[in-house]
PDB file of C-alpha atoms in Angstrom:
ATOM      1  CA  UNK P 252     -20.520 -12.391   1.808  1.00  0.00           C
ATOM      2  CA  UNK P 253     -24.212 -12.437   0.785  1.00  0.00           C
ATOM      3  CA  UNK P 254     -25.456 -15.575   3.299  1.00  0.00           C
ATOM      4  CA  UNK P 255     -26.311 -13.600   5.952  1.00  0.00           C
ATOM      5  CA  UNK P 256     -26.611 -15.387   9.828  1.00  0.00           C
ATOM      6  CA  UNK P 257     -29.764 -18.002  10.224  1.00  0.00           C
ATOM      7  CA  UNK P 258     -30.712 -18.490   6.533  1.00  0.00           C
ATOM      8  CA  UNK P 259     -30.373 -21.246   3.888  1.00  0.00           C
ATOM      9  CA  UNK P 260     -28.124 -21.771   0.878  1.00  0.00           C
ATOM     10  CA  UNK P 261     -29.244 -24.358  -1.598  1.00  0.00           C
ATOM     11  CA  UNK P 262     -27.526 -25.915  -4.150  1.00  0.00           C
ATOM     12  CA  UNK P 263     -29.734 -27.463  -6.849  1.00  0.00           C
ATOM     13  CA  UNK P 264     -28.058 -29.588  -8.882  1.00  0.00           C
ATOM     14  CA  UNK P 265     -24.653 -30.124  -6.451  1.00  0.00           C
ATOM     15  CA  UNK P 266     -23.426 -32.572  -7.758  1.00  0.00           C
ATOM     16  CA  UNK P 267     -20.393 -33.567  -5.967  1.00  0.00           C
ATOM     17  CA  UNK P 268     -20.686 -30.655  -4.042  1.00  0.00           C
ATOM     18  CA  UNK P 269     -17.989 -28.405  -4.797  1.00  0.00           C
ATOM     19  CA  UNK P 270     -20.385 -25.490  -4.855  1.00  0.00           C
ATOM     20  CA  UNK P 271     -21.767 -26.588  -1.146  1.00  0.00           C
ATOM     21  CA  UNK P 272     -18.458 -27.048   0.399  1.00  0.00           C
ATOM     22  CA  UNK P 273     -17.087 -23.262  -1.514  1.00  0.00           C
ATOM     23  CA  UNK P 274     -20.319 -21.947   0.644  1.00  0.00           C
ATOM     24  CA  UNK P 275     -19.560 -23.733   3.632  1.00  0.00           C
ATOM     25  CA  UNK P 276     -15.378 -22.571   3.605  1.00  0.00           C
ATOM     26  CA  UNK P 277     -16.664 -18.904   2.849  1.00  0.00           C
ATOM     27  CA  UNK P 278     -19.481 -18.450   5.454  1.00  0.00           C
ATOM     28  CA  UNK P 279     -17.374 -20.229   8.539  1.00  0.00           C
ATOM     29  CA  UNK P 280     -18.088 -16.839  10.554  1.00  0.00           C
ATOM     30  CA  UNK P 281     -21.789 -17.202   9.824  1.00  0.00           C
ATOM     31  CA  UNK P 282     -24.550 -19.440  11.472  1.00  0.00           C
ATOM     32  CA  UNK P 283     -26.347 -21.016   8.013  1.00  0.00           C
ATOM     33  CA  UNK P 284     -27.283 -23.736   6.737  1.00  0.00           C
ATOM     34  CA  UNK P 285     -26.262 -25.489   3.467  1.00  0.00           C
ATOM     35  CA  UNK P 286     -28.924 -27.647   1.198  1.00  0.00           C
ATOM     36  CA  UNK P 287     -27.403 -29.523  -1.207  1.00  0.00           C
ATOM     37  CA  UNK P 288     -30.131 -31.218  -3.668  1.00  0.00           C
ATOM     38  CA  UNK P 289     -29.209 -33.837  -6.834  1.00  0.00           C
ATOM     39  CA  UNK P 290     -31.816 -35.625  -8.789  1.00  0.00           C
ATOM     40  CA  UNK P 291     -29.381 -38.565  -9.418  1.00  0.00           C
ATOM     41  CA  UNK P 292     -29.331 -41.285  -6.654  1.00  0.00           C
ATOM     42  CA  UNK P 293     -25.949 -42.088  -7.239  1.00  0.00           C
ATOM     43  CA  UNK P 294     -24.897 -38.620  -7.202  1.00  0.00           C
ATOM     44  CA  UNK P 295     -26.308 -37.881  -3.792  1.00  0.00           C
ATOM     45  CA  UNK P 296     -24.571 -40.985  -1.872  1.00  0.00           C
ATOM     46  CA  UNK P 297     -20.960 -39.593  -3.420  1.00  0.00           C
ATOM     47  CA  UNK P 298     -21.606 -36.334  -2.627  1.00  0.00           C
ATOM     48  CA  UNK P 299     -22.585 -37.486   0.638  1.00  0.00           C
ATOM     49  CA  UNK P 300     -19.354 -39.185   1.208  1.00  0.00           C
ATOM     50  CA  UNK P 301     -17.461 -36.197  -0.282  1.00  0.00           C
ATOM     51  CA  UNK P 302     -18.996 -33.844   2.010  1.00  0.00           C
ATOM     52  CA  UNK P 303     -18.550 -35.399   5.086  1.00  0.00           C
ATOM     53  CA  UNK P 304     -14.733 -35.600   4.584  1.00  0.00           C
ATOM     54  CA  UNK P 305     -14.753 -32.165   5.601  1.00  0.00           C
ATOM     55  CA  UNK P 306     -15.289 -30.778   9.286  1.00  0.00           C
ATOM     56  CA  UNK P 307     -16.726 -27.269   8.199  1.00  0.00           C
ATOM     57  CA  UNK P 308     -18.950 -25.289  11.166  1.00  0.00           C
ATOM     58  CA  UNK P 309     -21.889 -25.197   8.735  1.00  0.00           C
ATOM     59  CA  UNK P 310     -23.736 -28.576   8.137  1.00  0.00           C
ATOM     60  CA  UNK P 311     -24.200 -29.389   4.454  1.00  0.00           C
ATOM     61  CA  UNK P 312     -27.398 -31.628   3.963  1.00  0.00           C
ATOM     62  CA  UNK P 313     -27.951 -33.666   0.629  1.00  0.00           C
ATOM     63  CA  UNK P 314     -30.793 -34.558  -0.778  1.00  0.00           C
ATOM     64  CA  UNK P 315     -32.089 -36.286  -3.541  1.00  0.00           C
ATOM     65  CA  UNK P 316     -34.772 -34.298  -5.140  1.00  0.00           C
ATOM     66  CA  UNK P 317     -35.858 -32.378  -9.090  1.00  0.00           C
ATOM     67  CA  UNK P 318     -34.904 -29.088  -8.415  1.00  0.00           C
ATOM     68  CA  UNK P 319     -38.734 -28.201  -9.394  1.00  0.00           C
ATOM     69  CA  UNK P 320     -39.824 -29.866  -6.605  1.00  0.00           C
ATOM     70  CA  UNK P 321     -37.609 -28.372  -3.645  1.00  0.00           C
ATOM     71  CA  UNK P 322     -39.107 -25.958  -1.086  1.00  0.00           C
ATOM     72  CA  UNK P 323     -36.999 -22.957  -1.434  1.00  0.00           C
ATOM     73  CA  UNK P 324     -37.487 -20.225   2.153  1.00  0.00           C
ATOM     74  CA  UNK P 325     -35.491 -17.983   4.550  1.00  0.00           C
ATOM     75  CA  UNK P 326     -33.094 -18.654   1.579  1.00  0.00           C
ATOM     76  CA  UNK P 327     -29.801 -15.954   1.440  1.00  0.00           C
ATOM     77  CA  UNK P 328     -28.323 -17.668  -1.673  1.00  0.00           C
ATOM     78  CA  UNK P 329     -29.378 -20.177  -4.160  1.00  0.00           C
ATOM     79  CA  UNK P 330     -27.014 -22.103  -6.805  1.00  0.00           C
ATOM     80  CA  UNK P 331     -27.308 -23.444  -9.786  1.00  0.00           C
ATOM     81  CA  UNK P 332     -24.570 -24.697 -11.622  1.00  0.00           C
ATOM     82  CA  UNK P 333     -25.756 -25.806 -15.239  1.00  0.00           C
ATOM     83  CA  UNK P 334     -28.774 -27.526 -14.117  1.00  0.00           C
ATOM     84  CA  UNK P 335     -31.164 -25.434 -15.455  1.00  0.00           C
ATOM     85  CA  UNK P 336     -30.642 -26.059 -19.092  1.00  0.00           C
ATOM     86  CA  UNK P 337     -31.791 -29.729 -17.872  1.00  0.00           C
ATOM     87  CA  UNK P 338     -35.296 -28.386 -17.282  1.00  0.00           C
ATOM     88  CA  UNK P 339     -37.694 -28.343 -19.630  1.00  0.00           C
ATOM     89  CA  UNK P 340     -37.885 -24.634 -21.240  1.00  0.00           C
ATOM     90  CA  UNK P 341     -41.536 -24.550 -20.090  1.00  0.00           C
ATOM     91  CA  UNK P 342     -40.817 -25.110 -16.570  1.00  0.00           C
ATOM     92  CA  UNK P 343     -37.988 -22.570 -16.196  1.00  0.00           C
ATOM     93  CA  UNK P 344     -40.250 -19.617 -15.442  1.00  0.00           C
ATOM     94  CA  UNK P 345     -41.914 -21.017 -12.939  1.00  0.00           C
ATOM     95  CA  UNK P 346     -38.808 -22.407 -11.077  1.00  0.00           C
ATOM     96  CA  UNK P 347     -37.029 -19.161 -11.464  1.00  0.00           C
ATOM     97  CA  UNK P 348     -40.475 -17.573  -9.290  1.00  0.00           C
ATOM     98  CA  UNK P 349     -39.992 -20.355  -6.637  1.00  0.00           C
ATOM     99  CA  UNK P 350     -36.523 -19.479  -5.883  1.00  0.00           C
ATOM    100  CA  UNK P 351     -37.356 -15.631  -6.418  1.00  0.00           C
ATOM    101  CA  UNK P 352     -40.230 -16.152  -3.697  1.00  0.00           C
ATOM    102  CA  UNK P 353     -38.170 -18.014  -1.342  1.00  0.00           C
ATOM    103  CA  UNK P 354     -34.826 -15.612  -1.219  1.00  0.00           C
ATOM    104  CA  UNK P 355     -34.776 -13.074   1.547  1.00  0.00           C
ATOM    105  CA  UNK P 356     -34.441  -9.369   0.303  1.00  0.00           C
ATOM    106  CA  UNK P 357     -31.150  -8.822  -0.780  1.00  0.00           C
ATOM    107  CA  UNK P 358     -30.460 -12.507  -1.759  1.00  0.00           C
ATOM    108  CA  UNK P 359     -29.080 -13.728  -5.008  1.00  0.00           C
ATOM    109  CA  UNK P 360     -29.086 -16.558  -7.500  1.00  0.00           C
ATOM    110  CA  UNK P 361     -25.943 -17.673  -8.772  1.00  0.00           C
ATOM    111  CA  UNK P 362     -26.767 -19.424 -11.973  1.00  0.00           C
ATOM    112  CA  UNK P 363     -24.013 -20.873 -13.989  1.00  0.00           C
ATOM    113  CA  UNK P 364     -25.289 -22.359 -17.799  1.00  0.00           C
ATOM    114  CA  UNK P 365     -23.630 -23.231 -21.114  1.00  0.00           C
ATOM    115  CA  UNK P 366     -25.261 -20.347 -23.560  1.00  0.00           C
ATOM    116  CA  UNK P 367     -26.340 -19.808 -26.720  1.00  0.00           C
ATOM    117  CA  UNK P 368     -25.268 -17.275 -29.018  1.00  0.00           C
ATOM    118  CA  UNK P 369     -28.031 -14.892 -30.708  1.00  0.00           C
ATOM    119  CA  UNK P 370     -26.767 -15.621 -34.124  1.00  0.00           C
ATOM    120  CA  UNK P 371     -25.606 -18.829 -35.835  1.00  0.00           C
ATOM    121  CA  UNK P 372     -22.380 -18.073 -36.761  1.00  0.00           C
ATOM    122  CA  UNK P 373     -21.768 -16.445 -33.712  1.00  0.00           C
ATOM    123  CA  UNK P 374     -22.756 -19.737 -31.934  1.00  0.00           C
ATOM    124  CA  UNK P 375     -20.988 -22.262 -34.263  1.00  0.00           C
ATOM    125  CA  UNK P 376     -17.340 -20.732 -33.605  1.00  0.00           C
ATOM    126  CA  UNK P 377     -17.977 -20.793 -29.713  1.00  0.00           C
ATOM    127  CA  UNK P 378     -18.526 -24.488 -30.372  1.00  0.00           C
ATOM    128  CA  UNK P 379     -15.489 -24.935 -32.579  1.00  0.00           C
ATOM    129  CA  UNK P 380     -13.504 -23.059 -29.975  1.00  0.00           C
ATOM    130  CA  UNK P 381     -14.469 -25.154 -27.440  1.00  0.00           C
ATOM    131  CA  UNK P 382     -14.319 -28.342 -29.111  1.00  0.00           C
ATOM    132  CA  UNK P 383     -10.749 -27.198 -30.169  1.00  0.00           C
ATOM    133  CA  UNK P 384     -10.070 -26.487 -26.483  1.00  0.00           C
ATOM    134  CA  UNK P 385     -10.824 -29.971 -25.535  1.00  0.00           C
ATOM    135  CA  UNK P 386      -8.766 -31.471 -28.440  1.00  0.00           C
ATOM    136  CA  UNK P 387      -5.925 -29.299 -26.947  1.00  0.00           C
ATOM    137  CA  UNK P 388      -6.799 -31.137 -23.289  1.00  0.00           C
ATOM    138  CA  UNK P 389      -6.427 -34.154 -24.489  1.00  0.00           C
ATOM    139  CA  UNK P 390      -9.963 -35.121 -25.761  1.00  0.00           C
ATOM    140  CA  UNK P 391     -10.096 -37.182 -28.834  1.00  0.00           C
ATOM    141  CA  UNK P 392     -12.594 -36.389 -31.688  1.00  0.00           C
ATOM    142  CA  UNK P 393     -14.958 -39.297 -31.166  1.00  0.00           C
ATOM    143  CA  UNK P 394     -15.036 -37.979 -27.423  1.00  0.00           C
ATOM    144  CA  UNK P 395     -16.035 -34.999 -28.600  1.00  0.00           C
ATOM    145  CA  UNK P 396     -18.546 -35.833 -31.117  1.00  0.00           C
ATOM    146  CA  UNK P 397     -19.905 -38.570 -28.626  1.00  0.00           C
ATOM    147  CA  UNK P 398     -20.334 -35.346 -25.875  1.00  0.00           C
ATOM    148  CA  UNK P 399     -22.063 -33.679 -28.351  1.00  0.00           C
ATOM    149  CA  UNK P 400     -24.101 -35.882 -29.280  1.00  0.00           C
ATOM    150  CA  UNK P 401     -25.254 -36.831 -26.074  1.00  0.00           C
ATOM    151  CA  UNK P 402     -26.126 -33.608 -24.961  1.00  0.00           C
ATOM    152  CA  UNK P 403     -27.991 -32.122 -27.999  1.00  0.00           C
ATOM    153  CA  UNK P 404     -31.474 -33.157 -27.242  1.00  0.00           C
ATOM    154  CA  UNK P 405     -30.999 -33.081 -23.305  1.00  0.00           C
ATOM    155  CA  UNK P 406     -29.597 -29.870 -22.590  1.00  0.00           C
ATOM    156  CA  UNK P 407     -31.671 -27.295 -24.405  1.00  0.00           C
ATOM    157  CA  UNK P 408     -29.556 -23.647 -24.220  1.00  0.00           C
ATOM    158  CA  UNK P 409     -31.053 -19.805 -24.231  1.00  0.00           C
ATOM    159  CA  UNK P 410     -29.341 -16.793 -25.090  1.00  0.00           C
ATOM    160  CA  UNK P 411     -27.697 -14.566 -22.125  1.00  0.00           C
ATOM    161  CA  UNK P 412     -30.305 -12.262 -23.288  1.00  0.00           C
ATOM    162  CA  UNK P 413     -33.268 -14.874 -22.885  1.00  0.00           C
ATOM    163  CA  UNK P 414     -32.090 -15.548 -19.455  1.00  0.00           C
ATOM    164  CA  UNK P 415     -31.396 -12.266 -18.167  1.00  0.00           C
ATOM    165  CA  UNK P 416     -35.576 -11.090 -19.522  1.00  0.00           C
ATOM    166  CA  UNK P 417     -36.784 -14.210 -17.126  1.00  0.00           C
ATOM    167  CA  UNK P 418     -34.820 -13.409 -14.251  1.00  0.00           C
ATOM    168  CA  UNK P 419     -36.048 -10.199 -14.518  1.00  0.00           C
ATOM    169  CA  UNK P 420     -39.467 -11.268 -15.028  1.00  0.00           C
ATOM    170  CA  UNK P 421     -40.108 -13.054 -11.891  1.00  0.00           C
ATOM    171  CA  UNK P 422     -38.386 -10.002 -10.248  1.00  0.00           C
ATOM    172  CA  UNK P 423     -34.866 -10.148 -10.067  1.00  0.00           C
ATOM    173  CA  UNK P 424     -33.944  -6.155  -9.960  1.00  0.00           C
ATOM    174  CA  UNK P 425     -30.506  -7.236 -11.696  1.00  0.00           C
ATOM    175  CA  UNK P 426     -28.568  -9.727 -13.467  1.00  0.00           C
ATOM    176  CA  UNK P 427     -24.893  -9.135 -13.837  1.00  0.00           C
ATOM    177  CA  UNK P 428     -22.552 -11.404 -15.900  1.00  0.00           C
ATOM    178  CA  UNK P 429     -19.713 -12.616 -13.771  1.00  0.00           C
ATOM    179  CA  UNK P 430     -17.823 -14.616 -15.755  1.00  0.00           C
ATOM    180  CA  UNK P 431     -17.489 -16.054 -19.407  1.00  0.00           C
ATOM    181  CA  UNK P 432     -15.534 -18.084 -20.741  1.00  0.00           C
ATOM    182  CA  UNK P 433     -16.362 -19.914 -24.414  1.00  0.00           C
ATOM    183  CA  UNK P 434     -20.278 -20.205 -24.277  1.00  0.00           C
ATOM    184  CA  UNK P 435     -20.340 -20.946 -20.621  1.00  0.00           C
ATOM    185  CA  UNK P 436     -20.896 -18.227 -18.292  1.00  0.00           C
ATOM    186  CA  UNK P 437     -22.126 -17.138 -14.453  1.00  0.00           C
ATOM    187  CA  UNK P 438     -24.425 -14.755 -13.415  1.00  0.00           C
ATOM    188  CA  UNK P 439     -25.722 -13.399 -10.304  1.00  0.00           C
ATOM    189  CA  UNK P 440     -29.309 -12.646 -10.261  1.00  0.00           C
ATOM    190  CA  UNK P 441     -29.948 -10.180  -7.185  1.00  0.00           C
ATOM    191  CA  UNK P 442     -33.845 -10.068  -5.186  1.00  0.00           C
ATOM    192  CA  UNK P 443     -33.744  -6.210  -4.001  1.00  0.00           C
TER     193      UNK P 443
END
């Protein structure tokens, strides 16, 4: 595992906390602890109900905070599960350098976002596929059409390629793409 013994994992954008509790199950032989931060008032009292239906060594704190505005130090890991493309594109940078400044050597970002493809064609059939995927789930069109429609002016994507540059930018030494699936995908940015 990455957390090493006396640092902090945050979670910006937790949600319900899935993210905070996987930390907290894979770091039980480890002494850390476990920030979990929501913007969303509503979020933050479920999650922490959710969380504290667990008896896990590490304590998991909530907050309710923009992830712009959390103090980030002594930090071994920091998640982000598709929060950032909820950030204005000209604050990214400079919340990628917070977190960047406030990982220990060695730490990593785990950032999970819905992509964009470099060309439009490219793009349009990852949509279509996963539109058809959620037809197949048991979505109905006007769900889908309604979800995209909610989203389009909200969550504003960038290309893997457009990510990776920043991360490297504010110092990241690597970026690796750990998963993909559709246009959704995880990476792991790692702070030599």
């Amino acid at each position: 595992s990455t957390v090493t013994d006396n640092s902090n994992v945050y979670d910006l954008g937790c949600s319900l906390g899935a993210a905070s509790l996987s930390v907290a199950r894979a770091t039980q032989d480890k002494r850390c602890n476990i920030i979990g931060v929501d913007s969303s008032e509503a979020m933050v009292e479920r999650c922490k109900r959710v969380v504290q239906a667990f008896s896990l060594p590490n304590p998991i704190s909530i907050e309710q905070a923009l992830a712009q505005d959390v103090y980030i130090n002594n930090a071994s890991m920091v998640v982000m599960n598709f929060t950032l493309q909820f950030i204005p594109p000209a604050d990214r940078e400079a919340l990628l350098a917070k977190i960047f400044s406030g990982l220990n050597s060695g730490g990593i970002l785990v950032l999970s976002e819905k992509i964009r493809h470099p060309t439009l064609a490219g793009n349009e059939l990852l949509i279509d596929l996963h539109h058809q995927f959620k037809r197949d789930n048991g979505y109905s069109e006007l769900e889908v059409s309604q979800k995209r429609a909610a989203l389009e002016k909200v969550m504003l994507t960038d290309t893997f390629s457009e990510h990776e540059t920043r991360l490297k930018q504010v110092g990241f030494s690597d970026v690796v793409m750990w998963y993909k699936c559709y246009n959704f995908t995880s990476m792991v940015a790692i702070k030599a």
